Tab-separated table of C-alpha atoms in Angstrom:
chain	number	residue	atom	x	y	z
A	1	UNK	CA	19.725	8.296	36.857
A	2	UNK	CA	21.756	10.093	34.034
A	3	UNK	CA	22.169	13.507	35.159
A	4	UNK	CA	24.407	14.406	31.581
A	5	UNK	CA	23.822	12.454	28.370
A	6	UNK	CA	25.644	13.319	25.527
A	7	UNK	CA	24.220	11.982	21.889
A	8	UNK	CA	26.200	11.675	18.262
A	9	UNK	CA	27.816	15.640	19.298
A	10	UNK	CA	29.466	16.881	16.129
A	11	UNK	CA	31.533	20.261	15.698
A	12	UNK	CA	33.864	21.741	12.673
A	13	UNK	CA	35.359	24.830	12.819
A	14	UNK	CA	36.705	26.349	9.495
A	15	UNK	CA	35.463	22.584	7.796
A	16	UNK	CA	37.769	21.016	10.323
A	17	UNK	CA	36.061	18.312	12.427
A	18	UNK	CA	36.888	19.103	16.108
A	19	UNK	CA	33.895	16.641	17.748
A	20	UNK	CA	33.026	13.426	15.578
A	21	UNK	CA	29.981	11.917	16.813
A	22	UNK	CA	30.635	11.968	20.519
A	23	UNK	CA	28.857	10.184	22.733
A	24	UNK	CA	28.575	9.705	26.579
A	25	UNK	CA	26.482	9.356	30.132
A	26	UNK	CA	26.993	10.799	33.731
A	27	UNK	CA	25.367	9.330	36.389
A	28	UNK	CA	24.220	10.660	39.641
A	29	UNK	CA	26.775	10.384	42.164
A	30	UNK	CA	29.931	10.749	39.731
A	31	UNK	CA	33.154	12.551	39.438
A	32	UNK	CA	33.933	11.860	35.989
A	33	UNK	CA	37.373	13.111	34.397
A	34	UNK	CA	37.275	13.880	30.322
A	35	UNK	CA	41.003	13.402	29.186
A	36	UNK	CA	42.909	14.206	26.201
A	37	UNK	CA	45.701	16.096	24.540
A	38	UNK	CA	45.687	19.761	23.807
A	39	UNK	CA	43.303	19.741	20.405
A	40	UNK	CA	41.479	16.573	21.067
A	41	UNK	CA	38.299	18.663	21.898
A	42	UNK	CA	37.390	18.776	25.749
A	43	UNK	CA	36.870	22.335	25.766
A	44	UNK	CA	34.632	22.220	22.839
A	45	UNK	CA	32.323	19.258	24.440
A	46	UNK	CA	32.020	21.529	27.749
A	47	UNK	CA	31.728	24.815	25.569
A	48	UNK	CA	28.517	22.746	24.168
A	49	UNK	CA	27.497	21.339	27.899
A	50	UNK	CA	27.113	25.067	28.582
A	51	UNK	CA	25.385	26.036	25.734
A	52	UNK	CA	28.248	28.497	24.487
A	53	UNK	CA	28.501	26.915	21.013
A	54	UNK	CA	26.239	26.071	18.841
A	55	UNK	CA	26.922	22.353	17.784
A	56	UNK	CA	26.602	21.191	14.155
A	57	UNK	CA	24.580	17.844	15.064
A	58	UNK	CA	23.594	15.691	18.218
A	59	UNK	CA	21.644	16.322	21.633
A	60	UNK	CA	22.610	17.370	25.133
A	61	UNK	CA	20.826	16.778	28.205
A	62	UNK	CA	21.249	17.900	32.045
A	63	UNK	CA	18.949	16.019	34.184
A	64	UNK	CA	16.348	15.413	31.684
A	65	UNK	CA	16.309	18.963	30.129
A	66	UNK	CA	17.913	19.919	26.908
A	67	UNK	CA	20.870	22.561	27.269
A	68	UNK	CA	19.310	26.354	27.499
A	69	UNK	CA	18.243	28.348	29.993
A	70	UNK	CA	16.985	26.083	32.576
A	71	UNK	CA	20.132	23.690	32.482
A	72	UNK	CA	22.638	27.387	32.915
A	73	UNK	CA	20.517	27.378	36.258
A	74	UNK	CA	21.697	23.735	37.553
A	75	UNK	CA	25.375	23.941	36.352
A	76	UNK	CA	28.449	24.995	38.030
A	77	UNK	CA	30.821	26.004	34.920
A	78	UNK	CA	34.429	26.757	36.048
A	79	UNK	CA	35.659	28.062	32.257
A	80	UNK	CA	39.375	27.094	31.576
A	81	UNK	CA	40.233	31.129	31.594
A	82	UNK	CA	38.644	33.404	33.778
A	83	UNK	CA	35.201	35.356	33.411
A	84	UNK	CA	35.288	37.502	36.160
A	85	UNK	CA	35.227	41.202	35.832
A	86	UNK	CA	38.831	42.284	37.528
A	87	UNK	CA	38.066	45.301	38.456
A	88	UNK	CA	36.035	44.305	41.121
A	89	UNK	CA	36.423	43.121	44.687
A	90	UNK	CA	35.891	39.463	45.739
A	91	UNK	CA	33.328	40.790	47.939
A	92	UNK	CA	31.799	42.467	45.459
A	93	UNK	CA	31.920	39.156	43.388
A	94	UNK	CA	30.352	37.346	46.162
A	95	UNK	CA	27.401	40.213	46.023
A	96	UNK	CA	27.085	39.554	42.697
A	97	UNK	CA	27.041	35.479	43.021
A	98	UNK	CA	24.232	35.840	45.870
A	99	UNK	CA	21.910	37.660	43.628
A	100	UNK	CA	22.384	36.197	40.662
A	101	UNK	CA	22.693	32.222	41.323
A	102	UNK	CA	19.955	30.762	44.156
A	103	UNK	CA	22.037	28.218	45.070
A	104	UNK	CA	25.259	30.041	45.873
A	105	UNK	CA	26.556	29.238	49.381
A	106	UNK	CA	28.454	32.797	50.523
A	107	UNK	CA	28.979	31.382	53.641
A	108	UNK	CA	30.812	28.124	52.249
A	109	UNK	CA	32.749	30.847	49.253
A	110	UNK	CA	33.367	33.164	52.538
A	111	UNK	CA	35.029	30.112	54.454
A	112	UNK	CA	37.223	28.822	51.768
A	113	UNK	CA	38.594	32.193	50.954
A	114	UNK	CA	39.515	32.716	54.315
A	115	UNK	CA	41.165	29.356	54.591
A	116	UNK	CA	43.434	30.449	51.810
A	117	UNK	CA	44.336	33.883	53.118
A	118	UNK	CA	42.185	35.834	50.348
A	119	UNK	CA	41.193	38.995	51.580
A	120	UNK	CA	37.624	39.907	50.272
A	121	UNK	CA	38.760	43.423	50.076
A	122	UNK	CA	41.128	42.915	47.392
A	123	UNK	CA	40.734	43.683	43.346
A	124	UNK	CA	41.205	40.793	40.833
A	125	UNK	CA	43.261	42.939	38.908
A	126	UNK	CA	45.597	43.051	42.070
A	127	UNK	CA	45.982	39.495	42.097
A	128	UNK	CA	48.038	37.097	40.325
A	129	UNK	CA	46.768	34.530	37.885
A	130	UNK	CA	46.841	31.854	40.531
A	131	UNK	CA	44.728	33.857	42.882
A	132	UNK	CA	42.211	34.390	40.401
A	133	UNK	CA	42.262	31.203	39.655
A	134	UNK	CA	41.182	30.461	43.244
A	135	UNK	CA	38.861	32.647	43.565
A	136	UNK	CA	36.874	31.447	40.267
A	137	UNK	CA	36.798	28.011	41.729
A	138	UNK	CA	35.716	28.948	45.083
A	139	UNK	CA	32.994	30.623	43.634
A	140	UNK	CA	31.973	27.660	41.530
A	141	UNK	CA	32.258	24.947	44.018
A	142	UNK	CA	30.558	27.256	46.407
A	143	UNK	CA	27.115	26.961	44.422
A	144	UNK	CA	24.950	23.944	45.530
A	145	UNK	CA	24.533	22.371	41.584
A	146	UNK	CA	23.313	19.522	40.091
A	147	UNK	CA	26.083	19.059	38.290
A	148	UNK	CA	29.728	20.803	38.423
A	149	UNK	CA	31.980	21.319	34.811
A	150	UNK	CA	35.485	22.384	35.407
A	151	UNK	CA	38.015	23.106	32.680
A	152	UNK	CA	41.640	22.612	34.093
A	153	UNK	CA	40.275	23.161	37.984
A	154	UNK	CA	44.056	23.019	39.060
A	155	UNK	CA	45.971	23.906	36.017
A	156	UNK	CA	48.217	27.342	37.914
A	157	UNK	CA	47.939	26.275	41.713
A	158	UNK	CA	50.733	25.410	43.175
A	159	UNK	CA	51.116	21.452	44.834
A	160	UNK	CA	50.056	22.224	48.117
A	161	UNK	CA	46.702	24.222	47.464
A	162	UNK	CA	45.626	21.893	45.050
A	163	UNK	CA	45.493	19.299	47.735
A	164	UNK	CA	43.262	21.524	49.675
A	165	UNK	CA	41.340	22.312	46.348
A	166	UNK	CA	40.688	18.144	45.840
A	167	UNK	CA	39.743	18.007	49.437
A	168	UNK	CA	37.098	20.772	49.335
A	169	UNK	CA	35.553	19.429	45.691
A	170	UNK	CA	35.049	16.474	47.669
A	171	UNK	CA	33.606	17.824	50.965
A	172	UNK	CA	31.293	20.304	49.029
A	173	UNK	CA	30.345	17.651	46.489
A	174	UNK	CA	26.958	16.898	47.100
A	175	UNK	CA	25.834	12.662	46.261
A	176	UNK	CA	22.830	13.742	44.617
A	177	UNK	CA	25.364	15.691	42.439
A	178	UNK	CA	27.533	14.795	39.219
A	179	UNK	CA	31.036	16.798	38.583
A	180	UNK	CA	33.063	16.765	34.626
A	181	UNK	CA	36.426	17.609	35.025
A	182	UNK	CA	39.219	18.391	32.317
A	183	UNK	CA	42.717	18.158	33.279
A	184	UNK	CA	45.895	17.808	32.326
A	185	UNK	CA	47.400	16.808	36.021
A	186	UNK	CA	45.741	13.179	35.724
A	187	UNK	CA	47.952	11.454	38.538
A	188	UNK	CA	47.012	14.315	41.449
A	189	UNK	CA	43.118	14.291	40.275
A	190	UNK	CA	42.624	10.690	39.646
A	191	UNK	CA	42.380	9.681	42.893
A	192	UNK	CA	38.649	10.741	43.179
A	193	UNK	CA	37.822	10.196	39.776
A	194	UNK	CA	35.177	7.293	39.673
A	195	UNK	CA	34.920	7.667	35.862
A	196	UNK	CA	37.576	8.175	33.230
A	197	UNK	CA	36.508	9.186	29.285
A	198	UNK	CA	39.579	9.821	27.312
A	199	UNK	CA	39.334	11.824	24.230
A	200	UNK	CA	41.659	11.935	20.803
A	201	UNK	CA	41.188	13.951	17.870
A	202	UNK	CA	37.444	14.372	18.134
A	203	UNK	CA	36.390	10.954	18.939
A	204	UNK	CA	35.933	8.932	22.425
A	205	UNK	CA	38.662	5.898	22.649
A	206	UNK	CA	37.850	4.188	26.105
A	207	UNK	CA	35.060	5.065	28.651
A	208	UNK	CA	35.064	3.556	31.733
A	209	UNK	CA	34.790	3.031	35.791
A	210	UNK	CA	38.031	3.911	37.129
A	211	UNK	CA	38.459	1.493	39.793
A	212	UNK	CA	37.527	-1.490	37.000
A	213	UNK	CA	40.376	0.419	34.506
A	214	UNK	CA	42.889	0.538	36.871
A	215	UNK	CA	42.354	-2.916	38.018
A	216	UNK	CA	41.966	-4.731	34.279
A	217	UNK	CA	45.610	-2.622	33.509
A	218	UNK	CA	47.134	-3.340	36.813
A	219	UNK	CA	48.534	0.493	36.189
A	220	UNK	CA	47.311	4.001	37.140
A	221	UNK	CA	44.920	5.852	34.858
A	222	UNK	CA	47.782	8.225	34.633
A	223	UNK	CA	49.867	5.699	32.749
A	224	UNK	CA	46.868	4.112	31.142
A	225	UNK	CA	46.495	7.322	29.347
A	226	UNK	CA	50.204	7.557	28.157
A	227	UNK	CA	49.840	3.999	26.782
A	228	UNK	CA	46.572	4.686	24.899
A	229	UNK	CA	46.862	8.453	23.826
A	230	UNK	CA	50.024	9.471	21.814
């Protein structure tokens, strides 16, 4: 079952074509990674997943439902720069992701927070940008979606906690769920990628299973996407 389908998107800013007739499927089950160069238009397709532009033609889906209010309710959006309102506490962020998202796991957020030495007590404002970053993501990844988008999940956290960061996307990845992730750092994320989708100038240039990639290149995805983007 399709959880995201993605039909002919198109989007110009300024008359400048940033998505040309983009089209794609996730399936239950999937960790997909969308790939491209600064400019080729990721943020803009999961801007439009989210319902945060307003796209010049096509059709988005979430399990079944076209993007609005019900599909906000069923995906876990981790925006490439932060949202969060830094003069608060995390605790007072995790108050505030309780009551407003049903599916929001405090005990999971509380865990994972701990694990990385974040004390609850602290303001975002006191924190630096890779803290914040953590935080965000916690509180993401900490919901019990349908389906998980993350812009640049590990773009300013340092080697070691984004091993810890892979290894608790997996554990709180649910199989009835579907994850879309952006990301420069292909080699450290494509390990539990099980779908790759590269992206150039607007348009889609290679879709496919990951395992069936790597194998038909005899090279990592990594150095697939060196080959194929320039």
């Amino acid at each position: 079952m399709s959880v995201l389908t993605v039909e002919n998107l198109s989007k110009s800013f300024s008359g400048k074509k940033v998505l040309d007739n983009v089209s794609f499927t996730i399936e239950e089950g999937k960790i997909v990674g969308l790939m491209g160069k600064n400019g080729s238009g990721k943020t803009t397709v999961l801007k439009s997943i989210n319902d945060l532009l307003t796209i010049d033609c096509g059709r988005i889906t979430v399990d079944g439902e076209p993007i609005g209010t019900k599909t906000k309710q069923i995906v876990s959006y981790l925006p490439e720069r932060t949202y969060l309102d830094s003069s608060e506490t995390v605790k007072q962020l995790l108050d505030f992701f309780s009551t407003f998202y049903s599916d929001f796991c405090r005990e999971t957020a509380e865990k994972l927070l701990a694990d990385l030495g974040l004390d609850v007590n602290t303001r975002l404002c006191k924190m630096s940008k890779g803290m914040k970053e953590k935080v965000q993501l916690i509180l993401v990844m900490s919901r019990k979606a349908r389906f998980y988008v993350l812009d640049e999940p590990l773009g300013g956290i340092d080697p070691v906690t984004r091993d810890y960061i892979l290894k608790t996307i997996l554990s709180n990845f649910n199989e009835n769920a579907s994850m879309l992730i952006t990301t420069h750092l292909i080699s450290d994320v494509e390990k539990i990628l099980d779908q790759v989708i590269f992206i150039e100038d607007g348009k889609i240039i290679l879709d496919e299973d990951a395992d069936a990639l790597r194998m038909r290149e005899g090279s990592s995805i990594d150095e697939v996407f060196r080959r194929l983007v320039k």
